[in-house]
Amino acid sequence: MLLKTLREEVLDANLELVRRGLVLYTFGNASGIDRNEALVAIKPSGVPYEELVPAHIVISDLDGKIVDGNLRPSSDLSTHLELYRRFPNIGGVAHTHSEFATAWAQAETPIPCFGTTHADSFHGSVPVTERLSAEEIAGDYELETGKAIHRAFKKVDSDAIPAVLVAGHAPFCWGPTAAAAAHNAVILEFVAKMAYHTLLINAESSPLARELHDRHFLRKHGRDAYYGQVKTR
Ligand SMILES: [Zn+2]
């Protein structure tokens, strides 16, 4: 089987979204890329999660040509491919319609960083895309969604904020692997829920101080990170 390990990783990332309560029915999808082969593994469209096995995972090249697999890929494949083309550091993408993150996407409101939980994973507000035009919606809709995400990151570092809210739709998250993308989708939902409650308690809540925000993000990410255990190989 082509890319057996990647298929297994992608399957597990999809199941993680279910285990964490982020998907209803067949909503949502996760993918991963083998950068050496330039091949993407993604969940098939509309197959119940409980029936998914590695052989169901569809393998596509970066142009959307199906290289291996008998099932149709997730209908969001073109969005995933655009993200892999535009963000060369990422190795996985996860898309859900998780309740709180989707509510923020529907409100077309960036999620501010109110606390260190957010700062640990997202170095700034989680941005919202612009609405797609009628032409974009009528055209190659999923590709245009990917392009809108890329536009939202013109001045935002996609490695420091590995998530976006697609206006009127839902979040997309990414990371170095499919597992990391799913992890970020779980954290995003948690952060979105807490930001909602923060504003309910005090609608005037102000974002976390920049110094504390930076301190928390940088102790987990980047050159000088010191959170957790030293990795030995
Ligand atoms: Zn969706």
mmCIF file of C-alpha atoms and ligand atoms in Angstrom:
data_model
loop_
_atom_site.group_PDB
_atom_site.id
_atom_site.type_symbol
_atom_site.label_atom_id
_atom_site.label_comp_id
_atom_site.label_asym_id
_atom_site.label_seq_id
_atom_site.Cartn_x
_atom_site.Cartn_y
_atom_site.Cartn_z
ATOM 1 C CA MET A 1 0.000 0.000 0.000
ATOM 2 C CA LEU A 2 1.390 3.395 -1.033
ATOM 3 C CA LEU A 3 2.438 5.606 1.913
ATOM 4 C CA LYS A 4 1.164 3.165 4.535
ATOM 5 C CA THR A 5 2.588 5.084 7.510
ATOM 6 C CA LEU A 6 1.226 8.423 6.299
ATOM 7 C CA ARG A 7 -2.201 6.840 5.717
ATOM 8 C CA GLU A 8 -2.172 5.508 9.272
ATOM 9 C CA GLU A 9 -1.163 8.906 10.650
ATOM 10 C CA VAL A 10 -3.905 10.639 8.675
ATOM 11 C CA LEU A 11 -6.484 8.063 9.757
ATOM 12 C CA ASP A 12 -5.504 8.577 13.382
ATOM 13 C CA ALA A 13 -5.655 12.373 13.033
ATOM 14 C CA ASN A 14 -9.194 12.066 11.651
ATOM 15 C CA LEU A 15 -10.187 9.748 14.502
ATOM 16 C CA GLU A 16 -8.655 12.143 17.034
ATOM 17 C CA LEU A 17 -11.099 14.817 15.850
ATOM 18 C CA VAL A 18 -13.938 12.386 16.613
ATOM 19 C CA ARG A 19 -12.487 11.278 19.966
ATOM 20 C CA ARG A 20 -12.284 14.924 21.064
ATOM 21 C CA GLY A 21 -15.874 15.646 20.035
ATOM 22 C CA LEU A 22 -14.997 18.030 17.218
ATOM 23 C CA VAL A 23 -16.981 16.410 14.431
ATOM 24 C CA LEU A 24 -20.603 15.457 13.904
ATOM 25 C CA TYR A 25 -21.359 12.633 11.480
ATOM 26 C CA THR A 26 -18.899 12.972 8.556
ATOM 27 C CA PHE A 27 -18.170 16.698 8.982
ATOM 28 C CA GLY A 28 -14.495 17.516 9.048
ATOM 29 C CA ASN A 29 -11.385 16.076 7.491
ATOM 30 C CA ALA A 30 -7.678 15.798 8.138
ATOM 31 C CA SER A 31 -4.790 15.235 5.752
ATOM 32 C CA GLY A 32 -1.023 14.871 5.771
ATOM 33 C CA ILE A 33 1.699 15.351 3.201
ATOM 34 C CA ASP A 34 4.876 13.476 2.314
ATOM 35 C CA ARG A 35 7.018 16.416 1.168
ATOM 36 C CA ASN A 36 9.653 14.167 -0.415
ATOM 37 C CA GLU A 37 7.090 12.462 -2.624
ATOM 38 C CA ALA A 38 4.913 15.613 -2.874
ATOM 39 C CA LEU A 39 1.880 13.422 -2.151
ATOM 40 C CA VAL A 40 -1.051 14.175 0.130
ATOM 41 C CA ALA A 41 -3.109 11.617 2.061
ATOM 42 C CA ILE A 42 -6.659 12.703 2.904
ATOM 43 C CA LYS A 43 -9.872 11.281 4.300
ATOM 44 C CA PRO A 44 -12.335 10.030 1.685
ATOM 45 C CA SER A 45 -15.585 11.924 1.234
ATOM 46 C CA GLY A 46 -18.621 10.893 3.240
ATOM 47 C CA VAL A 47 -17.345 7.620 4.741
ATOM 48 C CA PRO A 48 -18.451 7.185 8.384
ATOM 49 C CA TYR A 49 -15.464 7.527 10.704
ATOM 50 C CA GLU A 50 -16.163 4.222 12.452
ATOM 51 C CA GLU A 51 -15.716 2.402 9.131
ATOM 52 C CA LEU A 52 -12.476 4.128 8.095
ATOM 53 C CA VAL A 53 -9.367 1.987 7.575
ATOM 54 C CA PRO A 54 -5.977 3.026 6.102
ATOM 55 C CA ALA A 55 -6.881 1.631 2.673
ATOM 56 C CA HIS A 56 -9.746 4.145 2.444
ATOM 57 C CA ILE A 57 -7.376 7.108 2.721
ATOM 58 C CA VAL A 58 -6.976 8.742 -0.685
ATOM 59 C CA ILE A 59 -3.560 9.727 -2.058
ATOM 60 C CA SER A 60 -3.394 12.812 -4.279
ATOM 61 C CA ASP A 61 -0.591 14.792 -5.845
ATOM 62 C CA LEU A 62 -0.369 18.543 -5.224
ATOM 63 C CA ASP A 63 -2.381 19.234 -8.378
ATOM 64 C CA GLY A 64 -5.323 17.131 -7.175
ATOM 65 C CA LYS A 65 -4.616 14.096 -9.376
ATOM 66 C CA ILE A 66 -5.581 10.939 -7.477
ATOM 67 C CA VAL A 67 -2.547 8.686 -7.358
ATOM 68 C CA ASP A 68 -3.930 5.883 -5.194
ATOM 69 C CA GLY A 69 -7.280 5.008 -3.661
ATOM 70 C CA ASN A 70 -10.661 3.818 -4.884
ATOM 71 C CA LEU A 71 -12.791 6.371 -3.059
ATOM 72 C CA ARG A 72 -13.418 10.019 -3.811
ATOM 73 C CA PRO A 73 -11.332 12.342 -1.627
ATOM 74 C CA SER A 74 -12.833 14.808 0.816
ATOM 75 C CA SER A 75 -14.600 17.571 -1.074
ATOM 76 C CA ASP A 76 -12.260 20.029 0.691
ATOM 77 C CA LEU A 77 -9.162 18.496 -0.967
ATOM 78 C CA SER A 78 -8.506 21.623 -3.062
ATOM 79 C CA THR A 79 -8.413 23.780 0.083
ATOM 80 C CA HIS A 80 -5.904 21.411 1.716
ATOM 81 C CA LEU A 81 -3.738 21.378 -1.445
ATOM 82 C CA GLU A 82 -3.684 25.176 -1.643
ATOM 83 C CA LEU A 83 -2.523 25.312 1.988
ATOM 84 C CA TYR A 84 0.279 22.796 1.280
ATOM 85 C CA ARG A 85 1.365 24.819 -1.771
ATOM 86 C CA ARG A 86 1.249 28.163 0.038
ATOM 87 C CA PHE A 87 2.603 27.182 3.460
ATOM 88 C CA PRO A 88 5.723 25.105 2.708
ATOM 89 C CA ASN A 89 6.480 24.281 6.357
ATOM 90 C CA ILE A 90 3.222 22.500 7.135
ATOM 91 C CA GLY A 91 2.824 18.727 7.110
ATOM 92 C CA GLY A 92 -0.815 18.331 8.080
ATOM 93 C CA VAL A 93 -4.189 20.088 7.822
ATOM 94 C CA ALA A 94 -7.348 19.570 9.890
ATOM 95 C CA HIS A 95 -10.784 21.020 9.200
ATOM 96 C CA THR A 96 -13.744 20.744 11.541
ATOM 97 C CA HIS A 97 -17.043 22.459 12.220
ATOM 98 C CA SER A 98 -16.377 22.402 15.961
ATOM 99 C CA GLU A 99 -19.009 24.375 17.830
ATOM 100 C CA PHE A 100 -17.232 27.366 19.340
ATOM 101 C CA ALA A 101 -14.579 27.962 16.678
ATOM 102 C CA THR A 102 -17.318 27.774 14.041
ATOM 103 C CA ALA A 103 -19.427 30.277 15.993
ATOM 104 C CA TRP A 104 -16.513 32.751 15.838
ATOM 105 C CA ALA A 105 -16.140 32.036 12.097
ATOM 106 C CA GLN A 106 -19.849 32.706 11.607
ATOM 107 C CA ALA A 107 -19.560 35.931 13.606
ATOM 108 C CA GLU A 108 -16.601 36.796 11.331
ATOM 109 C CA THR A 109 -14.669 37.828 14.419
ATOM 110 C CA PRO A 110 -10.998 36.998 15.089
ATOM 111 C CA ILE A 111 -10.428 35.160 18.378
ATOM 112 C CA PRO A 112 -8.417 37.492 20.623
ATOM 113 C CA CYS A 113 -5.778 36.087 22.932
ATOM 114 C CA PHE A 114 -7.243 36.500 26.403
ATOM 115 C CA GLY A 115 -4.955 34.095 28.231
ATOM 116 C CA THR A 116 -1.876 31.930 28.289
ATOM 117 C CA THR A 117 -3.755 28.837 27.015
ATOM 118 C CA HIS A 118 -4.223 30.683 23.741
ATOM 119 C CA ALA A 119 -0.694 32.146 23.829
ATOM 120 C CA ASP A 120 0.846 28.688 24.250
ATOM 121 C CA SER A 121 -0.394 27.651 20.798
ATOM 122 C CA PHE A 122 -1.318 30.763 18.813
ATOM 123 C CA HIS A 123 0.983 33.785 18.751
ATOM 124 C CA GLY A 124 -1.731 36.392 18.203
ATOM 125 C CA SER A 125 -5.431 36.584 17.390
ATOM 126 C CA VAL A 126 -6.735 33.787 15.216
ATOM 127 C CA PRO A 127 -7.618 35.599 11.972
ATOM 128 C CA VAL A 128 -10.792 35.453 9.889
ATOM 129 C CA THR A 129 -10.794 35.316 6.099
ATOM 130 C CA GLU A 130 -12.648 37.814 3.965
ATOM 131 C CA ARG A 131 -15.940 36.622 2.508
ATOM 132 C CA LEU A 132 -15.697 34.944 -0.866
ATOM 133 C CA SER A 133 -17.228 36.815 -3.788
ATOM 134 C CA ALA A 134 -20.197 35.388 -5.709
ATOM 135 C CA GLU A 135 -17.789 34.548 -8.567
ATOM 136 C CA GLU A 136 -15.435 32.716 -6.224
ATOM 137 C CA ILE A 137 -18.312 30.719 -4.732
ATOM 138 C CA ALA A 138 -19.651 29.827 -8.183
ATOM 139 C CA GLY A 139 -16.166 28.964 -9.439
ATOM 140 C CA ASP A 140 -13.587 26.633 -7.907
ATOM 141 C CA TYR A 141 -15.041 27.166 -4.438
ATOM 142 C CA GLU A 142 -12.694 24.954 -2.413
ATOM 143 C CA LEU A 143 -9.598 26.340 -4.153
ATOM 144 C CA GLU A 144 -10.861 29.897 -3.591
ATOM 145 C CA THR A 145 -11.318 29.063 0.096
ATOM 146 C CA GLY A 146 -7.638 28.099 0.244
ATOM 147 C CA LYS A 147 -6.674 31.308 -1.547
ATOM 148 C CA ALA A 148 -8.750 33.368 0.914
ATOM 149 C CA ILE A 149 -6.926 31.671 3.787
ATOM 150 C CA HIS A 150 -3.589 32.492 2.190
ATOM 151 C CA ARG A 151 -4.647 36.143 1.777
ATOM 152 C CA ALA A 152 -5.527 36.301 5.490
ATOM 153 C CA PHE A 153 -1.892 35.361 6.229
ATOM 154 C CA LYS A 154 -0.238 37.996 4.044
ATOM 155 C CA LYS A 155 0.899 39.791 7.217
ATOM 156 C CA VAL A 156 0.492 36.909 9.660
ATOM 157 C CA ASP A 157 3.020 34.120 10.256
ATOM 158 C CA SER A 158 1.275 30.841 9.454
ATOM 159 C CA ASP A 159 3.790 28.930 11.579
ATOM 160 C CA ALA A 160 3.100 31.096 14.651
ATOM 161 C CA ILE A 161 -0.693 31.032 14.203
ATOM 162 C CA PRO A 162 -1.531 27.601 12.782
ATOM 163 C CA ALA A 163 -5.290 28.219 12.477
ATOM 164 C CA VAL A 164 -7.806 30.364 10.647
ATOM 165 C CA LEU A 165 -11.537 30.988 10.733
ATOM 166 C CA VAL A 166 -13.083 30.869 7.279
ATOM 167 C CA ALA A 167 -15.827 33.510 7.256
ATOM 168 C CA GLY A 168 -19.300 31.973 7.463
ATOM 169 C CA HIS A 169 -17.817 28.478 7.377
ATOM 170 C CA ALA A 170 -15.500 27.024 10.023
ATOM 171 C CA PRO A 171 -11.868 26.671 11.112
ATOM 172 C CA PHE A 172 -8.914 25.155 9.299
ATOM 173 C CA CYS A 173 -5.820 24.279 11.339
ATOM 174 C CA TRP A 174 -2.406 22.979 10.378
ATOM 175 C CA GLY A 175 0.903 21.883 11.836
ATOM 176 C CA PRO A 176 4.114 19.983 11.096
ATOM 177 C CA THR A 177 2.175 16.665 10.972
ATOM 178 C CA ALA A 178 -1.428 15.504 10.614
ATOM 179 C CA ALA A 179 -1.423 14.748 14.349
ATOM 180 C CA ALA A 180 -0.219 18.282 15.124
ATOM 181 C CA ALA A 181 -2.931 19.750 12.907
ATOM 182 C CA ALA A 182 -5.602 17.735 14.748
ATOM 183 C CA HIS A 183 -4.065 18.760 18.075
ATOM 184 C CA ASN A 184 -4.256 22.417 17.048
ATOM 185 C CA ALA A 185 -7.906 21.958 16.047
ATOM 186 C CA VAL A 186 -8.634 20.625 19.543
ATOM 187 C CA ILE A 187 -6.773 23.500 21.222
ATOM 188 C CA LEU A 188 -8.465 26.035 18.947
ATOM 189 C CA GLU A 189 -11.904 24.775 19.971
ATOM 190 C CA PHE A 190 -10.930 24.985 23.660
ATOM 191 C CA VAL A 191 -9.545 28.506 23.226
ATOM 192 C CA ALA A 192 -12.604 29.610 21.215
ATOM 193 C CA LYS A 193 -14.889 28.354 23.986
ATOM 194 C CA MET A 194 -12.913 30.106 26.710
ATOM 195 C CA ALA A 195 -12.771 33.386 24.755
ATOM 196 C CA TYR A 196 -16.557 33.235 24.388
ATOM 197 C CA HIS A 197 -16.993 32.725 28.129
ATOM 198 C CA THR A 198 -14.440 35.433 28.922
ATOM 199 C CA LEU A 199 -16.494 37.954 26.971
ATOM 200 C CA LEU A 200 -19.723 36.729 28.600
ATOM 201 C CA ILE A 201 -18.238 37.368 32.054
ATOM 202 C CA ASN A 202 -16.785 40.712 31.026
ATOM 203 C CA ALA A 203 -17.534 42.117 27.584
ATOM 204 C CA GLU A 204 -14.767 44.665 28.146
ATOM 205 C CA SER A 205 -12.052 42.020 28.707
ATOM 206 C CA SER A 206 -8.801 43.129 27.128
ATOM 207 C CA PRO A 207 -6.291 40.886 25.367
ATOM 208 C CA LEU A 208 -3.388 39.394 27.282
ATOM 209 C CA ALA A 209 -0.399 41.706 27.791
ATOM 210 C CA ARG A 210 2.049 41.345 24.906
ATOM 211 C CA GLU A 211 4.903 40.446 27.273
ATOM 212 C CA LEU A 212 2.995 37.527 28.803
ATOM 213 C CA HIS A 213 1.713 36.448 25.392
ATOM 214 C CA ASP A 214 5.241 36.383 23.956
ATOM 215 C CA ARG A 215 6.682 34.660 27.009
ATOM 216 C CA HIS A 216 4.184 31.804 26.805
ATOM 217 C CA PHE A 217 4.411 31.290 23.061
ATOM 218 C CA LEU A 218 8.197 31.483 22.909
ATOM 219 C CA ARG A 219 8.836 29.101 25.792
ATOM 220 C CA LYS A 220 7.062 26.389 23.758
ATOM 221 C CA HIS A 221 8.017 27.344 20.200
ATOM 222 C CA GLY A 222 11.105 28.394 18.324
ATOM 223 C CA ARG A 223 14.812 28.475 18.969
ATOM 224 C CA ASP A 224 14.746 29.228 22.686
ATOM 225 C CA ALA A 225 11.843 26.965 23.668
ATOM 226 C CA TYR A 226 12.316 25.258 27.010
ATOM 227 C CA TYR A 227 8.867 23.762 27.773
ATOM 228 C CA GLY A 228 8.704 19.972 28.193
ATOM 229 C CA GLN A 229 11.540 17.469 28.029
ATOM 230 C CA VAL A 230 14.619 17.616 25.833
ATOM 231 C CA LYS A 231 14.050 15.328 22.861
ATOM 232 C CA THR A 232 16.680 12.656 22.352
ATOM 233 C CA ARG A 233 16.897 10.722 19.149
HETATM 234 ZN ZN ZN B 1 -16.374 22.652 6.186
#
